[in-house]
Amino acid sequence: CSGPEDIHETRFIMGTLVEFTIADADKERAEKAITAAALEMQRIEDTFTIYGTHPNSVKDFNNSGINTPVILPKEVSDLLRVALKIKQQSQGAFDPAIGGLNLLWGFSGSDTPSLPPAQSAIDQIKPPSTCIKETEGAWMRTDTRCLLDFGAIAKGYAIDRGIELFKQHGINSAIINAGGDIRLIGSHGDRPWRIGIRHPRNKGEVIETLELEGDVAVVTSGDYERFYIHEGNRYHHIINPATGHPATNSQSATIIADNATLADAWSTALFILGEDGMKLTNNLKYKSLTIDLKGRKAISD
Ligand code: ADP
Ligand code: MG
Ligand code: MG
């Protein structure tokens, strides 16, 4: 939702269209803020991605020897600590060590696959429940099946950093929307921002409209962006670490929280856990919305 005075820019970052909207600045200041935010978000993609040829410490870690300490940059180390905490809080549903499974299922590469991998290949790469250790400022893999993958949290982190740069540029009313994952600040003139949550099956349809202002993130995980149908079954890019297969509890899960990093990780966890996961997110005081496999909507109180 936007008004005539809003400044809009769209960039392609992190494999998705990122839309920047600024409501409280002249064109020149807004352009500067957007350029800075976009550069920062691109830097974060390069820092965390396990795809492509750009070298980074995450890829190095994934190639490191077993039980060999590796010093990660502070930023990577900090986000990994957050991720491992959420892994524990989500009873293993969110797991930053499922990179091997992710690469095997192949959804995040440049080509969308069309056939599920063999069960034997899944069994071979499925990581044990703990396989990353922090020791004296360094990290190590304790198992070859353990490959880091920040795909379910780095986009949220990038959005948070983009908003931080907006604030540093004196922007106080804006939205960053990275393929439906959103953080907003301030308001839209004298009104709240209006945010629509996409229907997981009917393209162009909205299942819920939220009116929000202040400092809020709205992040959704769904089975409708990267998927294929094989023999009547839908295969998509969110893996249940317990089975090694795409999760089967939800069509979509949305978290509303005050930052996009946590909202991103928890939307993935909630997607995997389904409505049961709402008890966990309620305890953490997040608002949430799930659509189960039958299309039934549940909203937290
Ligand atoms: P989106 O890609 O639409 O933002 P998510 O935030 O749910 O959706 O992230 C999905 C990505 O996270 C996958 O492409 C993969 O890289 C990674 N991933 C898949 N399953 C899990 C999981 N159980 N825990 C952590 N990361 C996961
Ligand atoms: Mg996520
Ligand atoms: Mg996401």
CSV table of C-alpha atoms and ligand atoms in Angstrom, one decimal:
chain,number,residue,atom,x,y,z
A,1,CYS,CA,0.0,0.0,0.0
A,2,SER,CA,1.5,3.4,-0.9
A,3,GLY,CA,0.5,7.0,-1.6
A,4,PRO,CA,1.5,9.4,-4.3
A,5,GLU,CA,4.4,10.9,-2.3
A,6,ASP,CA,6.0,7.6,-1.5
A,7,ILE,CA,9.3,6.8,-3.0
A,8,HIS,CA,9.6,3.3,-4.4
A,9,GLU,CA,12.6,1.4,-5.7
A,10,THR,CA,12.9,-2.3,-6.5
A,11,ARG,CA,16.2,-4.3,-6.6
A,12,PHE,CA,16.9,-7.9,-7.1
A,13,ILE,CA,18.7,-9.2,-3.9
A,14,MET,CA,18.8,-12.6,-2.2
A,15,GLY,CA,17.1,-14.3,-5.1
A,16,THR,CA,14.0,-12.1,-4.8
A,17,LEU,CA,12.6,-8.7,-5.6
A,18,VAL,CA,13.2,-6.3,-2.7
A,19,GLU,CA,10.9,-3.4,-2.7
A,20,PHE,CA,11.9,-0.3,-0.8
A,21,THR,CA,9.2,2.3,0.1
A,22,ILE,CA,9.9,5.5,1.9
A,23,ALA,CA,7.2,7.8,3.0
A,24,ASP,CA,9.0,10.6,4.9
A,25,ALA,CA,11.9,11.9,2.8
A,26,ASP,CA,12.6,13.9,-0.4
A,27,LYS,CA,13.8,12.0,-3.4
A,28,GLU,CA,17.5,12.7,-2.9
A,29,ARG,CA,17.7,11.6,0.7
A,30,ALA,CA,15.5,8.6,0.0
A,31,GLU,CA,17.6,7.5,-3.0
A,32,LYS,CA,20.8,7.7,-0.8
A,33,ALA,CA,19.1,5.6,1.9
A,34,ILE,CA,17.9,3.0,-0.5
A,35,THR,CA,21.3,2.7,-2.2
A,36,ALA,CA,22.9,2.2,1.2
A,37,ALA,CA,20.3,-0.3,2.4
A,38,ALA,CA,20.5,-2.3,-0.9
A,39,LEU,CA,24.3,-2.5,-0.7
A,40,GLU,CA,24.2,-3.7,2.8
A,41,MET,CA,21.6,-6.4,2.0
A,42,GLN,CA,23.7,-7.5,-0.9
A,43,ARG,CA,26.8,-7.7,1.4
A,44,ILE,CA,24.8,-9.9,3.7
A,45,GLU,CA,23.7,-12.2,0.9
A,46,ASP,CA,27.4,-12.6,-0.1
A,47,THR,CA,28.4,-13.2,3.5
A,48,PHE,CA,25.9,-15.9,4.2
A,49,THR,CA,25.0,-17.7,1.0
A,50,ILE,CA,26.1,-21.2,0.4
A,51,TYR,CA,25.4,-20.9,-3.4
A,52,GLY,CA,27.4,-19.4,-6.2
A,53,THR,CA,31.2,-18.9,-6.5
A,54,HIS,CA,31.6,-15.9,-4.2
A,55,PRO,CA,34.0,-17.2,-1.4
A,56,ASN,CA,32.8,-16.6,2.2
A,57,SER,CA,33.4,-18.0,5.7
A,58,VAL,CA,30.2,-20.1,5.7
A,59,LYS,CA,31.3,-22.0,2.6
A,60,ASP,CA,34.8,-22.4,4.1
A,61,PHE,CA,33.2,-23.7,7.3
A,62,ASN,CA,31.2,-26.2,5.3
A,63,ASN,CA,34.4,-27.4,3.7
A,64,SER,CA,36.3,-27.6,7.0
A,65,GLY,CA,37.6,-30.8,8.5
A,66,ILE,CA,35.7,-32.6,11.3
A,67,ASN,CA,36.5,-31.4,14.8
A,68,THR,CA,38.8,-28.7,13.4
A,69,PRO,CA,38.2,-25.3,15.0
A,70,VAL,CA,37.4,-22.5,12.5
A,71,ILE,CA,37.2,-18.8,13.5
A,72,LEU,CA,34.1,-17.2,12.0
A,73,PRO,CA,33.7,-13.5,11.5
A,74,LYS,CA,31.8,-11.9,14.5
A,75,GLU,CA,28.7,-11.2,12.4
A,76,VAL,CA,28.5,-14.9,11.2
A,77,SER,CA,29.3,-16.2,14.7
A,78,ASP,CA,26.6,-13.9,16.2
A,79,LEU,CA,23.9,-15.0,13.8
A,80,LEU,CA,24.9,-18.7,14.2
A,81,ARG,CA,24.4,-18.3,18.0
A,82,VAL,CA,21.0,-16.9,17.4
A,83,ALA,CA,20.1,-19.7,15.0
A,84,LEU,CA,21.3,-22.4,17.4
A,85,LYS,CA,19.2,-20.9,20.2
A,86,ILE,CA,16.1,-21.0,17.9
A,87,LYS,CA,16.9,-24.5,17.0
A,88,GLN,CA,16.8,-25.5,20.6
A,89,GLN,CA,13.7,-23.4,21.4
A,90,SER,CA,11.9,-24.8,18.3
A,91,GLN,CA,12.6,-28.4,19.3
A,92,GLY,CA,14.9,-28.8,16.3
A,93,ALA,CA,12.3,-27.7,13.7
A,94,PHE,CA,14.5,-24.7,12.6
A,95,ASP,CA,18.0,-26.1,12.1
A,96,PRO,CA,20.8,-24.1,10.5
A,97,ALA,CA,22.8,-27.4,9.9
A,98,ILE,CA,20.5,-28.8,7.2
A,99,GLY,CA,22.5,-27.4,4.3
A,100,GLY,CA,23.3,-30.9,3.0
A,101,LEU,CA,19.6,-31.7,2.8
A,102,ASN,CA,18.9,-28.4,1.2
A,103,LEU,CA,21.5,-28.9,-1.5
A,104,LEU,CA,20.3,-32.5,-2.0
A,105,TRP,CA,16.6,-31.4,-2.5
A,106,GLY,CA,18.0,-28.7,-4.7
A,107,PHE,CA,15.4,-26.0,-4.3
A,108,SER,CA,17.6,-23.0,-3.8
A,109,GLY,CA,19.9,-23.6,-6.8
A,110,SER,CA,19.3,-21.9,-10.1
A,111,ASP,CA,17.2,-24.6,-11.6
A,112,THR,CA,14.1,-25.9,-9.8
A,113,PRO,CA,14.3,-29.7,-9.6
A,114,SER,CA,11.4,-31.9,-10.6
A,115,LEU,CA,12.1,-35.2,-8.9
A,116,PRO,CA,12.6,-36.1,-5.2
A,117,PRO,CA,16.0,-37.5,-4.3
A,118,ALA,CA,16.4,-41.2,-3.4
A,119,GLN,CA,15.6,-42.1,0.2
A,120,SER,CA,19.1,-43.6,0.6
A,121,ALA,CA,20.7,-40.2,-0.4
A,122,ILE,CA,18.5,-38.5,2.2
A,123,ASP,CA,19.5,-41.0,4.9
A,124,GLN,CA,23.1,-40.5,4.0
A,125,ILE,CA,23.1,-36.7,4.4
A,126,LYS,CA,20.5,-36.1,7.2
A,127,PRO,CA,22.6,-34.6,10.0
A,128,PRO,CA,22.5,-35.8,13.6
A,129,SER,CA,20.6,-33.5,16.0
A,130,THR,CA,23.8,-31.8,17.3
A,131,CYS,CA,26.8,-31.4,15.0
A,132,ILE,CA,28.1,-27.8,15.5
A,133,LYS,CA,30.1,-26.9,18.5
A,134,GLU,CA,31.5,-23.5,19.8
A,135,THR,CA,34.8,-23.7,21.6
A,136,GLU,CA,36.9,-20.9,22.8
A,137,GLY,CA,35.8,-18.4,20.2
A,138,ALA,CA,35.9,-20.9,17.4
A,139,TRP,CA,33.4,-23.2,15.8
A,140,MET,CA,33.7,-26.8,14.5
A,141,ARG,CA,31.6,-29.4,12.7
A,142,THR,CA,31.5,-32.7,14.6
A,143,ASP,CA,30.0,-34.6,11.6
A,144,THR,CA,30.5,-34.5,7.9
A,145,ARG,CA,26.7,-34.4,7.3
A,146,CYS,CA,26.6,-31.0,9.0
A,147,LEU,CA,26.5,-28.1,6.6
A,148,LEU,CA,25.5,-24.6,7.6
A,149,ASP,CA,22.5,-23.0,5.8
A,150,PHE,CA,21.3,-19.5,6.8
A,151,GLY,CA,18.6,-19.6,4.1
A,152,ALA,CA,15.7,-19.3,6.7
A,153,ILE,CA,17.2,-16.5,8.7
A,154,ALA,CA,19.6,-14.4,6.6
A,155,LYS,CA,16.9,-12.7,4.6
A,156,GLY,CA,15.2,-11.4,7.8
A,157,TYR,CA,18.6,-10.3,9.1
A,158,ALA,CA,19.3,-8.5,5.8
A,159,ILE,CA,15.9,-6.7,6.1
A,160,ASP,CA,16.8,-5.7,9.7
A,161,ARG,CA,20.1,-4.3,8.5
A,162,GLY,CA,18.4,-2.4,5.7
A,163,ILE,CA,16.0,-0.8,8.1
A,164,GLU,CA,19.0,0.1,10.4
A,165,LEU,CA,20.6,1.9,7.5
A,166,PHE,CA,17.3,3.7,6.7
A,167,LYS,CA,17.3,4.9,10.3
A,168,GLN,CA,20.9,6.0,10.1
A,169,HIS,CA,19.8,8.1,7.0
A,170,GLY,CA,17.1,9.8,9.1
A,171,ILE,CA,14.3,7.7,7.5
A,172,ASN,CA,11.5,7.0,10.1
A,173,SER,CA,8.6,5.9,7.9
A,174,ALA,CA,9.4,3.1,5.5
A,175,ILE,CA,8.9,-0.5,4.4
A,176,ILE,CA,11.4,-3.0,3.1
A,177,ASN,CA,9.5,-5.9,1.5
A,178,ALA,CA,11.7,-8.8,0.4
A,179,GLY,CA,9.4,-11.1,-1.6
A,180,GLY,CA,6.7,-10.8,1.0
A,181,ASP,CA,8.9,-10.7,4.1
A,182,ILE,CA,8.5,-7.3,5.5
A,183,ARG,CA,9.7,-4.9,8.1
A,184,LEU,CA,8.1,-1.5,8.5
A,185,ILE,CA,8.8,1.5,10.6
A,186,GLY,CA,6.7,4.5,11.4
A,187,SER,CA,3.5,5.1,9.7
A,188,HIS,CA,2.0,6.0,6.3
A,189,GLY,CA,1.4,9.7,6.8
A,190,ASP,CA,-1.3,9.9,9.5
A,191,ARG,CA,-2.4,6.3,8.9
A,192,PRO,CA,-0.9,2.9,9.7
A,193,TRP,CA,0.8,0.9,7.0
A,194,ARG,CA,-1.5,-1.8,5.4
A,195,ILE,CA,0.2,-5.1,4.9
A,196,GLY,CA,-1.5,-8.0,3.0
A,197,ILE,CA,-0.6,-11.6,3.7
A,198,ARG,CA,-0.8,-13.7,0.6
A,199,HIS,CA,-3.2,-16.6,0.1
A,200,PRO,CA,-1.0,-19.7,-0.2
A,201,ARG,CA,-3.0,-21.2,-3.1
A,202,ASN,CA,-4.9,-18.4,-4.8
A,203,LYS,CA,-2.5,-16.1,-6.6
A,204,GLY,CA,-3.3,-12.4,-6.1
A,205,GLU,CA,-5.7,-13.1,-3.2
A,206,VAL,CA,-5.0,-11.8,0.3
A,207,ILE,CA,-6.0,-13.9,3.3
A,208,GLU,CA,-5.4,-11.2,5.9
A,209,THR,CA,-4.8,-7.5,5.9
A,210,LEU,CA,-2.9,-6.0,8.8
A,211,GLU,CA,-2.8,-2.4,9.8
A,212,LEU,CA,0.6,-1.8,11.5
A,213,GLU,CA,2.8,1.0,12.6
A,214,GLY,CA,5.9,1.6,14.8
A,215,ASP,CA,8.6,-1.0,14.3
A,216,VAL,CA,7.2,-4.3,13.1
A,217,ALA,CA,8.3,-7.3,11.0
A,218,VAL,CA,5.9,-9.6,9.2
A,219,VAL,CA,7.5,-12.7,7.8
A,220,THR,CA,5.9,-15.6,6.1
A,221,SER,CA,7.1,-19.1,5.1
A,222,GLY,CA,5.1,-20.9,2.5
A,223,ASP,CA,5.1,-24.0,0.3
A,224,TYR,CA,4.1,-22.0,-2.8
A,225,GLU,CA,7.2,-20.3,-4.0
A,226,ARG,CA,9.7,-23.0,-4.8
A,227,PHE,CA,7.9,-26.3,-5.3
A,228,TYR,CA,6.9,-29.0,-7.8
A,229,ILE,CA,4.3,-31.6,-7.9
A,230,HIS,CA,5.4,-35.2,-8.4
A,231,GLU,CA,2.9,-38.1,-8.5
A,232,GLY,CA,0.3,-35.9,-6.8
A,233,ASN,CA,2.6,-34.8,-3.9
A,234,ARG,CA,3.8,-31.3,-3.4
A,235,TYR,CA,7.6,-31.0,-2.8
A,236,HIS,CA,8.9,-27.6,-1.5
A,237,HIS,CA,11.9,-26.0,0.0
A,238,ILE,CA,11.2,-26.1,3.8
A,239,ILE,CA,12.7,-29.3,5.2
A,240,ASN,CA,11.6,-31.0,8.3
A,241,PRO,CA,14.9,-32.0,9.9
A,242,ALA,CA,13.2,-34.9,11.7
A,243,THR,CA,12.3,-36.6,8.4
A,244,GLY,CA,14.7,-35.1,5.9
A,245,HIS,CA,11.7,-34.4,3.7
A,246,PRO,CA,9.7,-31.2,3.0
A,247,ALA,CA,7.5,-30.4,6.0
A,248,THR,CA,3.9,-31.5,5.8
A,249,ASN,CA,2.0,-29.5,8.3
A,250,SER,CA,1.3,-26.1,6.6
A,251,GLN,CA,0.6,-24.2,3.5
A,252,SER,CA,2.0,-21.0,5.2
A,253,ALA,CA,3.0,-19.6,8.5
A,254,THR,CA,3.4,-16.0,9.4
A,255,ILE,CA,5.2,-14.4,12.4
A,256,ILE,CA,4.7,-10.8,13.5
A,257,ALA,CA,7.5,-9.6,15.7
A,258,ASP,CA,9.6,-6.6,16.3
A,259,ASN,CA,12.5,-7.8,14.2
A,260,ALA,CA,12.7,-9.7,10.9
A,261,THR,CA,15.7,-11.9,11.9
A,262,LEU,CA,13.6,-13.7,14.6
A,263,ALA,CA,10.4,-13.5,12.6
A,264,ASP,CA,12.2,-15.2,9.6
A,265,ALA,CA,13.6,-18.1,11.7
A,266,TRP,CA,10.4,-18.6,13.6
A,267,SER,CA,8.1,-18.5,10.5
A,268,THR,CA,10.1,-21.4,9.2
A,269,ALA,CA,9.9,-23.2,12.5
A,270,LEU,CA,6.2,-22.6,12.8
A,271,PHE,CA,5.6,-23.7,9.2
A,272,ILE,CA,7.3,-27.0,10.1
A,273,LEU,CA,5.6,-27.4,13.4
A,274,GLY,CA,2.1,-26.3,12.2
A,275,GLU,CA,-0.5,-25.1,14.7
A,276,ASP,CA,1.3,-27.0,17.5
A,277,GLY,CA,4.2,-24.6,17.1
A,278,MET,CA,1.9,-21.7,18.1
A,279,LYS,CA,2.2,-22.6,21.7
A,280,LEU,CA,6.0,-21.9,21.4
A,281,THR,CA,5.6,-18.7,19.5
A,282,ASN,CA,2.8,-17.5,21.9
A,283,ASN,CA,5.2,-18.1,24.8
A,284,LEU,CA,7.7,-15.8,23.0
A,285,LYS,CA,4.9,-13.2,22.6
A,286,TYR,CA,4.9,-13.3,18.8
A,287,LYS,CA,1.7,-12.9,17.0
A,288,SER,CA,1.2,-15.6,14.3
A,289,LEU,CA,-1.0,-16.9,11.6
A,290,THR,CA,-0.9,-20.4,10.1
A,291,ILE,CA,-2.7,-22.0,7.2
A,292,ASP,CA,-2.8,-25.8,7.5
A,293,LEU,CA,-2.7,-28.3,4.7
A,294,LYS,CA,-6.5,-28.2,4.3
A,295,GLY,CA,-6.4,-24.4,4.0
A,296,ARG,CA,-7.7,-23.7,7.5
A,297,LYS,CA,-6.6,-20.5,9.1
A,298,ALA,CA,-5.5,-20.1,12.7
A,299,ILE,CA,-4.5,-16.8,14.3
A,300,SER,CA,-2.8,-16.4,17.7
A,301,ASP,CA,-4.6,-14.4,20.3
B,1,ADP,P1,11.9,-18.3,2.1
B,1,ADP,O1,13.0,-18.9,1.3
B,1,ADP,O2,10.6,-18.2,1.4
B,1,ADP,O3,12.3,-17.1,2.8
B,1,ADP,P2,12.2,-19.6,4.6
B,1,ADP,O4,12.5,-18.4,5.4
B,1,ADP,O5,11.3,-20.6,5.3
B,1,ADP,O6,11.5,-19.4,3.2
B,1,ADP,O7,13.6,-20.3,4.3
B,1,ADP,C1,13.6,-21.5,3.5
B,1,ADP,C2,15.1,-21.8,3.3
B,1,ADP,O8,15.7,-22.1,4.6
B,1,ADP,C3,15.4,-23.0,2.4
B,1,ADP,O9,15.6,-22.6,1.1
B,1,ADP,C4,16.7,-23.5,3.0
B,1,ADP,O10,17.8,-22.8,2.6
B,1,ADP,C5,16.5,-23.2,4.5
B,1,ADP,N1,15.8,-24.3,5.3
B,1,ADP,C6,14.9,-25.2,4.8
B,1,ADP,N2,14.5,-26.0,5.9
B,1,ADP,C7,15.0,-25.4,7.0
B,1,ADP,C8,15.0,-25.8,8.4
B,1,ADP,N3,14.2,-26.8,8.8
B,1,ADP,N4,15.7,-25.0,9.2
B,1,ADP,C9,16.4,-24.0,8.8
B,1,ADP,N5,16.6,-23.7,7.5
B,1,ADP,C10,15.9,-24.4,6.6
B,2,MG,MG,12.4,-18.1,7.4
B,3,MG,MG,12.2,-16.4,4.7
